[in-house]
Each structure stands twice: as C-alpha cells, then as structure tokens.
Amino acid sequence: MKKPKWVVEKEQARKADVNETVWLFGLHAVRDALLNPARKKLRLVVTKNAHDKLAEAIASSGMEPELVDPRRFSVPIDPQSVHQGAALEAKPLDWGRVADICAGVPGRVPRVILLDRVTDPHNVGAILRSAEVFGACAVIGTRHHSAPETGALAKTASGALERQPYLRVRNLAETMEELRAMGYILLGLDGTGTQTIEQALEGRRDRPVALVLGAEGPGLREKTQTTCDHLVKIAFAGDFGSLNVSNAAAVALYASMEH
C-alpha cells in the first residue's frame, strides 16, 4: 500500500533534521562552540593565524583541525562572511523540552522571549545576547518562518548561542498556552497596546513572564495577539520612530524584571 504524501513528507523532513549541520564561523563563535561539551562538532577548518589564536580551545575540544591557506578557504558559507580564518561544521544544539527549560532556576523569576516569525538571523542573534545578559530562560521561535541556527546568527550572538537556550517549536500559540498553564503571564508587544509593560505587571513582577515580539512590519499575527493575556507597548519619549525588534526585546526584558 502506497504511503500518503503527508507521511512521506514527514519522514523526509525527519531525515533532513537528523542530517542537518550548521557551519559556524568567526573566532568568537568557533571558540565558544569548541568549548561547549553539548555541541556535536564534525569538522574544523582554520588558517595558521586562526589556529594560533584558537590553540587552547582546539586542544580542549580534542578535534583535529584542517589547516588551509587563507586564499583557499573553501567551506560552504557565504563568500562575503567575515570568517576570520575559522569555520566549524557542527550539529544544531538540542536544548530539550519547553516545559523543562522554562521552569526556570532557583532564585530567579522566569522570563522568556517568544518570537513570532522573526526571520533575520542578525536580529535573533542580538536577542540571544540580550536574553543571556538579562537572565531569560529561553528565546523561542517557530520551526518554520523563524531564523534557524546559522553561522550569521551565531556570529551576531557572539557566543551566546552556545549558552542561551534557543528553542524552535511547531506551533507558537500552543507553546504560549503551555506557558500559561505553567503560570506565565503572556505579554504581546504591539502598537495597539493600551498599557506599558510596567503597568501590565503592576504588583505581579514575581510571576513568570513571556514577552512576545513579532517581525518588524507585520508585527504579531492575529492568532498570536488573541492568545496573549495583554497587548503592551514600550513607553516612548515622543511620537517618532520605533525600535527594531532586537532593541525592543532588550528594553522589554529590562522593563519586566524585578527592580
């Protein structure tokens, strides 16, 4: 009996996930990946200069690097990438389940960033840096229509990708409901919001908070908006301009914290 098309496609997608690798590049991103025991590392390509700078991390990783001439640095990354003579092929990180990661750690009230179709790897990388600085449990995007783990994302994250959980889920609204069941307050950042983050959390800063941000332009999808507990805004000094999504994430995290 012939398998239905959707079953075949699902099996193909699963196989692709198993075989998926990512090329990380740049001294900082490669060094942090080499030092991360949770990262499955496959192939390391370096110039002599980069090898000297990464010598300790390479020795610690136990990897055998491929030394190449800077003019023949042929790895499958964008030729315009600033690789600094170092590239590492690795498996994407597996952070585990939302419920486990978002349970938080003792002594810190959980904060989570949810991204609704934020596809720019530079924005997501910058958000991961902010999430690490402000102690967020996780940054969560969707498997489709969100930035996958890439070299550009890792380079912008400047090492945070190895330490800051970045989860990609099948359905954002379902994940929001899962967080709500765990006691999270769901705040969607949207231009139509009638209250600020501070106002929405008045007297409730001790509760877990999930901040939901959409891509610049389209913003939050309707389903995402209706799943939020409140739509909120960042208080601006005037009626001009707006923050890009990575800056908005940093400001929102700070505004939501217990001060």
Short mmCIF file of C-alpha atoms in Angstrom, two decimals:
data_model
loop_
_atom_site.label_atom_id
_atom_site.label_comp_id
_atom_site.label_asym_id
_atom_site.label_seq_id
_atom_site.Cartn_x
_atom_site.Cartn_y
_atom_site.Cartn_z
CA MET A 1 0.00 0.00 0.00
CA LYS A 2 1.37 3.38 -1.01
CA LYS A 3 2.10 5.80 1.84
CA PRO A 4 0.08 9.06 1.85
CA LYS A 5 2.01 12.10 0.63
CA TRP A 6 1.97 13.78 4.04
CA VAL A 7 3.55 10.71 5.69
CA VAL A 8 6.33 10.65 3.08
CA GLU A 9 6.99 14.38 3.54
CA LYS A 10 7.08 13.99 7.33
CA GLU A 11 9.62 11.16 7.06
CA GLN A 12 11.76 13.19 4.65
CA ALA A 13 11.70 16.18 7.00
CA ARG A 14 12.74 13.96 9.91
CA LYS A 15 15.66 12.57 7.89
CA ALA A 16 16.70 16.10 6.90
CA ASP A 17 16.67 17.14 10.58
CA VAL A 18 18.90 14.19 11.51
CA ASN A 19 21.37 15.05 8.73
CA GLU A 20 21.24 18.80 9.29
CA THR A 21 24.51 20.52 10.12
CA VAL A 22 25.44 24.16 10.60
CA TRP A 23 28.67 25.95 9.67
CA LEU A 24 29.75 28.35 12.42
CA PHE A 25 32.39 30.93 11.57
CA GLY A 26 34.38 33.70 13.19
CA LEU A 27 36.89 33.36 16.04
CA HIS A 28 34.44 34.11 18.85
CA ALA A 29 31.62 31.82 17.66
CA VAL A 30 34.00 28.97 16.82
CA ARG A 31 35.91 29.25 20.11
CA ASP A 32 32.72 29.12 22.20
CA ALA A 33 31.38 26.17 20.18
CA LEU A 34 34.68 24.28 20.60
CA LEU A 35 34.47 24.81 24.37
CA ASN A 36 30.81 23.70 24.56
CA PRO A 37 30.66 19.98 25.50
CA ALA A 38 26.99 19.86 24.43
CA ARG A 39 27.89 20.83 20.85
CA LYS A 40 28.49 17.90 18.46
CA LYS A 41 31.45 19.01 16.38
CA LEU A 42 32.22 17.45 13.00
CA ARG A 43 34.83 19.39 11.03
CA LEU A 44 37.12 22.30 11.86
CA VAL A 45 38.78 24.36 9.10
CA VAL A 46 41.30 27.01 10.14
CA THR A 47 44.13 29.12 8.77
CA LYS A 48 47.50 29.10 10.55
CA ASN A 49 46.74 32.51 12.08
CA ALA A 50 43.32 31.42 13.38
CA HIS A 51 44.78 28.12 14.64
CA ASP A 52 47.28 30.05 16.77
CA LYS A 53 44.51 32.20 18.26
CA LEU A 54 42.27 29.18 18.95
CA ALA A 55 45.02 26.80 20.08
CA GLU A 56 43.71 26.32 23.64
CA ALA A 57 40.09 25.80 22.54
CA ILE A 58 41.16 23.34 19.81
CA ALA A 59 43.27 21.36 22.28
CA SER A 60 40.39 21.32 24.77
CA SER A 61 37.95 20.06 22.11
CA GLY A 62 40.20 17.19 21.05
CA MET A 63 39.48 17.97 17.39
CA GLU A 64 41.97 17.51 14.56
CA PRO A 65 41.77 20.78 12.56
CA GLU A 66 42.24 21.08 8.80
CA LEU A 67 44.87 23.76 8.16
CA VAL A 68 44.24 25.70 4.96
CA ASP A 69 45.73 28.58 3.05
CA PRO A 70 43.74 31.82 3.61
CA ARG A 71 43.31 32.17 -0.17
CA ARG A 72 41.80 28.69 -0.42
CA PHE A 73 39.29 28.89 2.41
CA SER A 74 36.64 26.82 0.66
CA VAL A 75 33.85 25.96 3.08
CA PRO A 76 30.11 26.24 2.30
CA ILE A 77 29.47 29.68 3.80
CA ASP A 78 28.61 32.99 2.17
CA PRO A 79 31.80 34.29 0.48
CA GLN A 80 31.07 37.71 2.00
CA SER A 81 31.12 36.27 5.54
CA VAL A 82 33.79 37.64 7.86
CA HIS A 83 35.06 34.21 8.94
CA GLN A 84 38.44 35.38 10.36
CA GLY A 85 40.00 32.13 9.12
CA ALA A 86 37.90 29.79 11.27
CA ALA A 87 34.88 27.65 10.39
CA LEU A 88 33.33 24.73 12.27
CA GLU A 89 30.76 22.27 10.95
CA ALA A 90 28.54 21.09 13.80
CA LYS A 91 25.11 19.75 14.66
CA PRO A 92 22.46 22.23 15.86
CA LEU A 93 22.10 22.28 19.64
CA ASP A 94 19.30 20.31 21.28
CA TRP A 95 18.08 22.20 24.35
CA GLY A 96 15.27 19.81 25.23
CA ARG A 97 11.63 20.50 26.12
CA VAL A 98 9.97 23.88 26.66
CA ALA A 99 8.49 22.71 29.99
CA ASP A 100 11.93 21.81 31.38
CA ILE A 101 13.82 24.86 30.11
CA CYS A 102 11.09 27.36 31.06
CA ALA A 103 10.67 26.01 34.60
CA GLY A 104 13.46 28.44 35.44
CA VAL A 105 16.21 28.25 38.05
CA PRO A 106 16.02 28.76 41.83
CA GLY A 107 16.24 32.37 42.96
CA ARG A 108 15.29 33.92 39.61
CA VAL A 109 11.78 34.71 38.39
CA PRO A 110 11.46 33.19 34.88
CA ARG A 111 11.42 35.42 31.81
CA VAL A 112 11.04 34.10 28.26
CA ILE A 113 11.14 35.75 24.82
CA LEU A 114 8.79 34.39 22.14
CA LEU A 115 9.37 35.38 18.51
CA ASP A 116 6.53 35.40 16.00
CA ARG A 117 8.08 34.99 12.53
CA VAL A 118 11.31 36.88 13.23
CA THR A 119 13.44 35.62 10.34
CA ASP A 120 16.50 37.90 10.36
CA PRO A 121 19.42 35.94 11.90
CA HIS A 122 21.15 39.16 12.97
CA ASN A 123 18.10 40.21 14.98
CA VAL A 124 17.75 36.79 16.60
CA GLY A 125 21.48 36.71 17.39
CA ALA A 126 21.24 40.12 19.08
CA ILE A 127 18.14 38.97 21.01
CA LEU A 128 20.06 35.91 22.28
CA ARG A 129 22.78 38.22 23.61
CA SER A 130 20.22 40.36 25.44
CA ALA A 131 18.42 37.27 26.77
CA GLU A 132 21.69 35.99 28.22
CA VAL A 133 22.56 39.35 29.81
CA PHE A 134 19.13 39.68 31.47
CA GLY A 135 18.91 36.02 32.52
CA ALA A 136 16.00 34.85 30.35
CA CYS A 137 15.26 31.11 30.44
CA ALA A 138 14.86 30.85 26.68
CA VAL A 139 14.26 32.50 23.34
CA ILE A 140 11.58 30.60 21.44
CA GLY A 141 10.78 30.80 17.73
CA THR A 142 8.93 28.52 15.32
CA ARG A 143 10.41 25.72 13.21
CA HIS A 144 9.14 27.42 10.07
CA HIS A 145 9.26 31.17 9.40
CA SER A 146 11.91 31.90 12.03
CA ALA A 147 15.68 32.21 11.82
CA PRO A 148 17.35 28.80 12.03
CA GLU A 149 20.69 28.28 13.74
CA THR A 150 23.20 29.61 11.20
CA GLY A 151 26.73 30.96 11.13
CA ALA A 152 25.43 34.53 10.74
CA LEU A 153 23.15 34.11 13.77
CA ALA A 154 25.98 32.60 15.84
CA LYS A 155 28.40 35.38 14.90
CA THR A 156 25.90 38.10 15.87
CA ALA A 157 25.11 36.25 19.11
CA SER A 158 28.86 36.48 19.90
CA GLY A 159 28.97 33.22 21.85
CA ALA A 160 25.51 33.48 23.44
CA LEU A 161 24.16 30.78 21.09
CA GLU A 162 26.22 28.18 22.99
CA ARG A 163 24.83 29.22 26.39
CA GLN A 164 21.39 30.75 25.84
CA PRO A 165 18.60 28.26 25.03
CA TYR A 166 17.10 28.89 21.58
CA LEU A 167 14.11 26.61 21.01
CA ARG A 168 12.12 26.26 17.81
CA VAL A 169 8.60 24.89 18.21
CA ARG A 170 5.98 23.61 15.81
CA ASN A 171 3.16 25.92 16.92
CA LEU A 172 3.68 29.22 18.74
CA ALA A 173 0.11 29.56 20.07
CA GLU A 174 0.22 26.04 21.55
CA THR A 175 3.53 26.84 23.24
CA MET A 176 2.02 30.04 24.63
CA GLU A 177 -0.85 28.01 26.11
CA GLU A 178 1.69 25.59 27.60
CA LEU A 179 3.49 28.51 29.26
CA ARG A 180 0.18 29.92 30.52
CA ALA A 181 -0.56 26.58 32.18
CA MET A 182 2.84 26.89 33.89
CA GLY A 183 1.77 30.23 35.40
CA TYR A 184 3.27 32.59 32.83
CA ILE A 185 1.73 35.99 32.03
CA LEU A 186 1.79 36.42 28.24
CA LEU A 187 2.56 39.98 27.12
CA GLY A 188 2.46 40.77 23.40
CA LEU A 189 4.35 43.87 22.25
CA ASP A 190 2.12 45.65 19.79
CA GLY A 191 1.50 49.21 18.62
CA THR A 192 -2.17 48.88 19.59
CA GLY A 193 -1.28 48.12 23.22
CA THR A 194 -3.03 50.46 25.66
CA GLN A 195 -0.71 49.92 28.62
CA THR A 196 3.02 49.71 29.22
CA ILE A 197 4.84 46.58 30.37
CA GLU A 198 5.26 48.17 33.82
CA GLN A 199 1.51 48.84 34.08
CA ALA A 200 0.59 45.31 32.98
CA LEU A 201 2.90 43.80 35.61
CA GLU A 202 1.94 46.13 38.46
CA GLY A 203 2.05 44.01 41.63
CA ARG A 204 2.81 40.86 39.57
CA ARG A 205 6.53 41.06 38.85
CA ASP A 206 7.05 37.91 40.91
CA ARG A 207 5.17 35.93 38.24
CA PRO A 208 6.85 34.23 35.26
CA VAL A 209 6.54 36.47 32.17
CA ALA A 210 6.67 35.61 28.46
CA LEU A 211 7.30 38.58 26.15
CA VAL A 212 6.00 38.01 22.62
CA LEU A 213 7.51 40.01 19.75
CA GLY A 214 6.71 40.00 16.04
CA ALA A 215 8.75 40.82 12.97
CA GLU A 216 9.20 44.46 12.05
CA GLY A 217 6.45 45.48 9.68
CA PRO A 218 3.93 42.63 10.02
CA GLY A 219 4.10 42.58 13.83
CA LEU A 220 2.19 39.91 15.74
CA ARG A 221 -0.18 37.66 13.81
CA GLU A 222 -3.85 37.82 14.84
CA LYS A 223 -3.78 34.35 16.43
CA THR A 224 -0.71 35.34 18.45
CA GLN A 225 -2.37 38.57 19.59
CA THR A 226 -5.54 36.84 20.78
CA THR A 227 -3.51 34.23 22.68
CA CYS A 228 -1.73 36.93 24.72
CA ASP A 229 -3.05 37.99 28.12
CA HIS A 230 -2.29 41.65 27.38
CA LEU A 231 -1.04 43.70 24.46
CA VAL A 232 1.55 46.16 25.74
CA LYS A 233 3.78 48.92 24.42
CA ILE A 234 7.12 50.43 25.29
CA ALA A 235 6.75 53.98 26.57
CA PHE A 236 8.49 56.41 24.18
CA ALA A 237 9.52 59.99 24.86
CA GLY A 238 7.81 61.25 21.71
CA ASP A 239 5.69 60.24 18.73
CA PHE A 240 8.59 59.47 16.44
CA GLY A 241 10.35 56.35 15.26
CA SER A 242 10.31 52.85 16.68
CA LEU A 243 12.81 50.33 17.97
CA ASN A 244 13.94 47.39 15.91
CA VAL A 245 12.88 44.00 17.30
CA SER A 246 16.21 43.19 18.95
CA ASN A 247 16.34 46.55 20.76
CA ALA A 248 12.67 46.18 21.73
CA ALA A 249 13.40 42.74 23.21
CA ALA A 250 16.22 44.15 25.37
CA VAL A 251 14.09 47.07 26.63
CA ALA A 252 11.08 44.79 27.26
CA LEU A 253 13.18 42.30 29.25
CA TYR A 254 14.61 45.08 31.40
CA ALA A 255 11.16 46.63 31.93
CA SER A 256 9.71 43.27 33.00
CA MET A 257 12.36 42.49 35.60
CA GLU A 258 12.00 42.79 39.34
CA HIS A 259 13.77 46.01 40.30
#
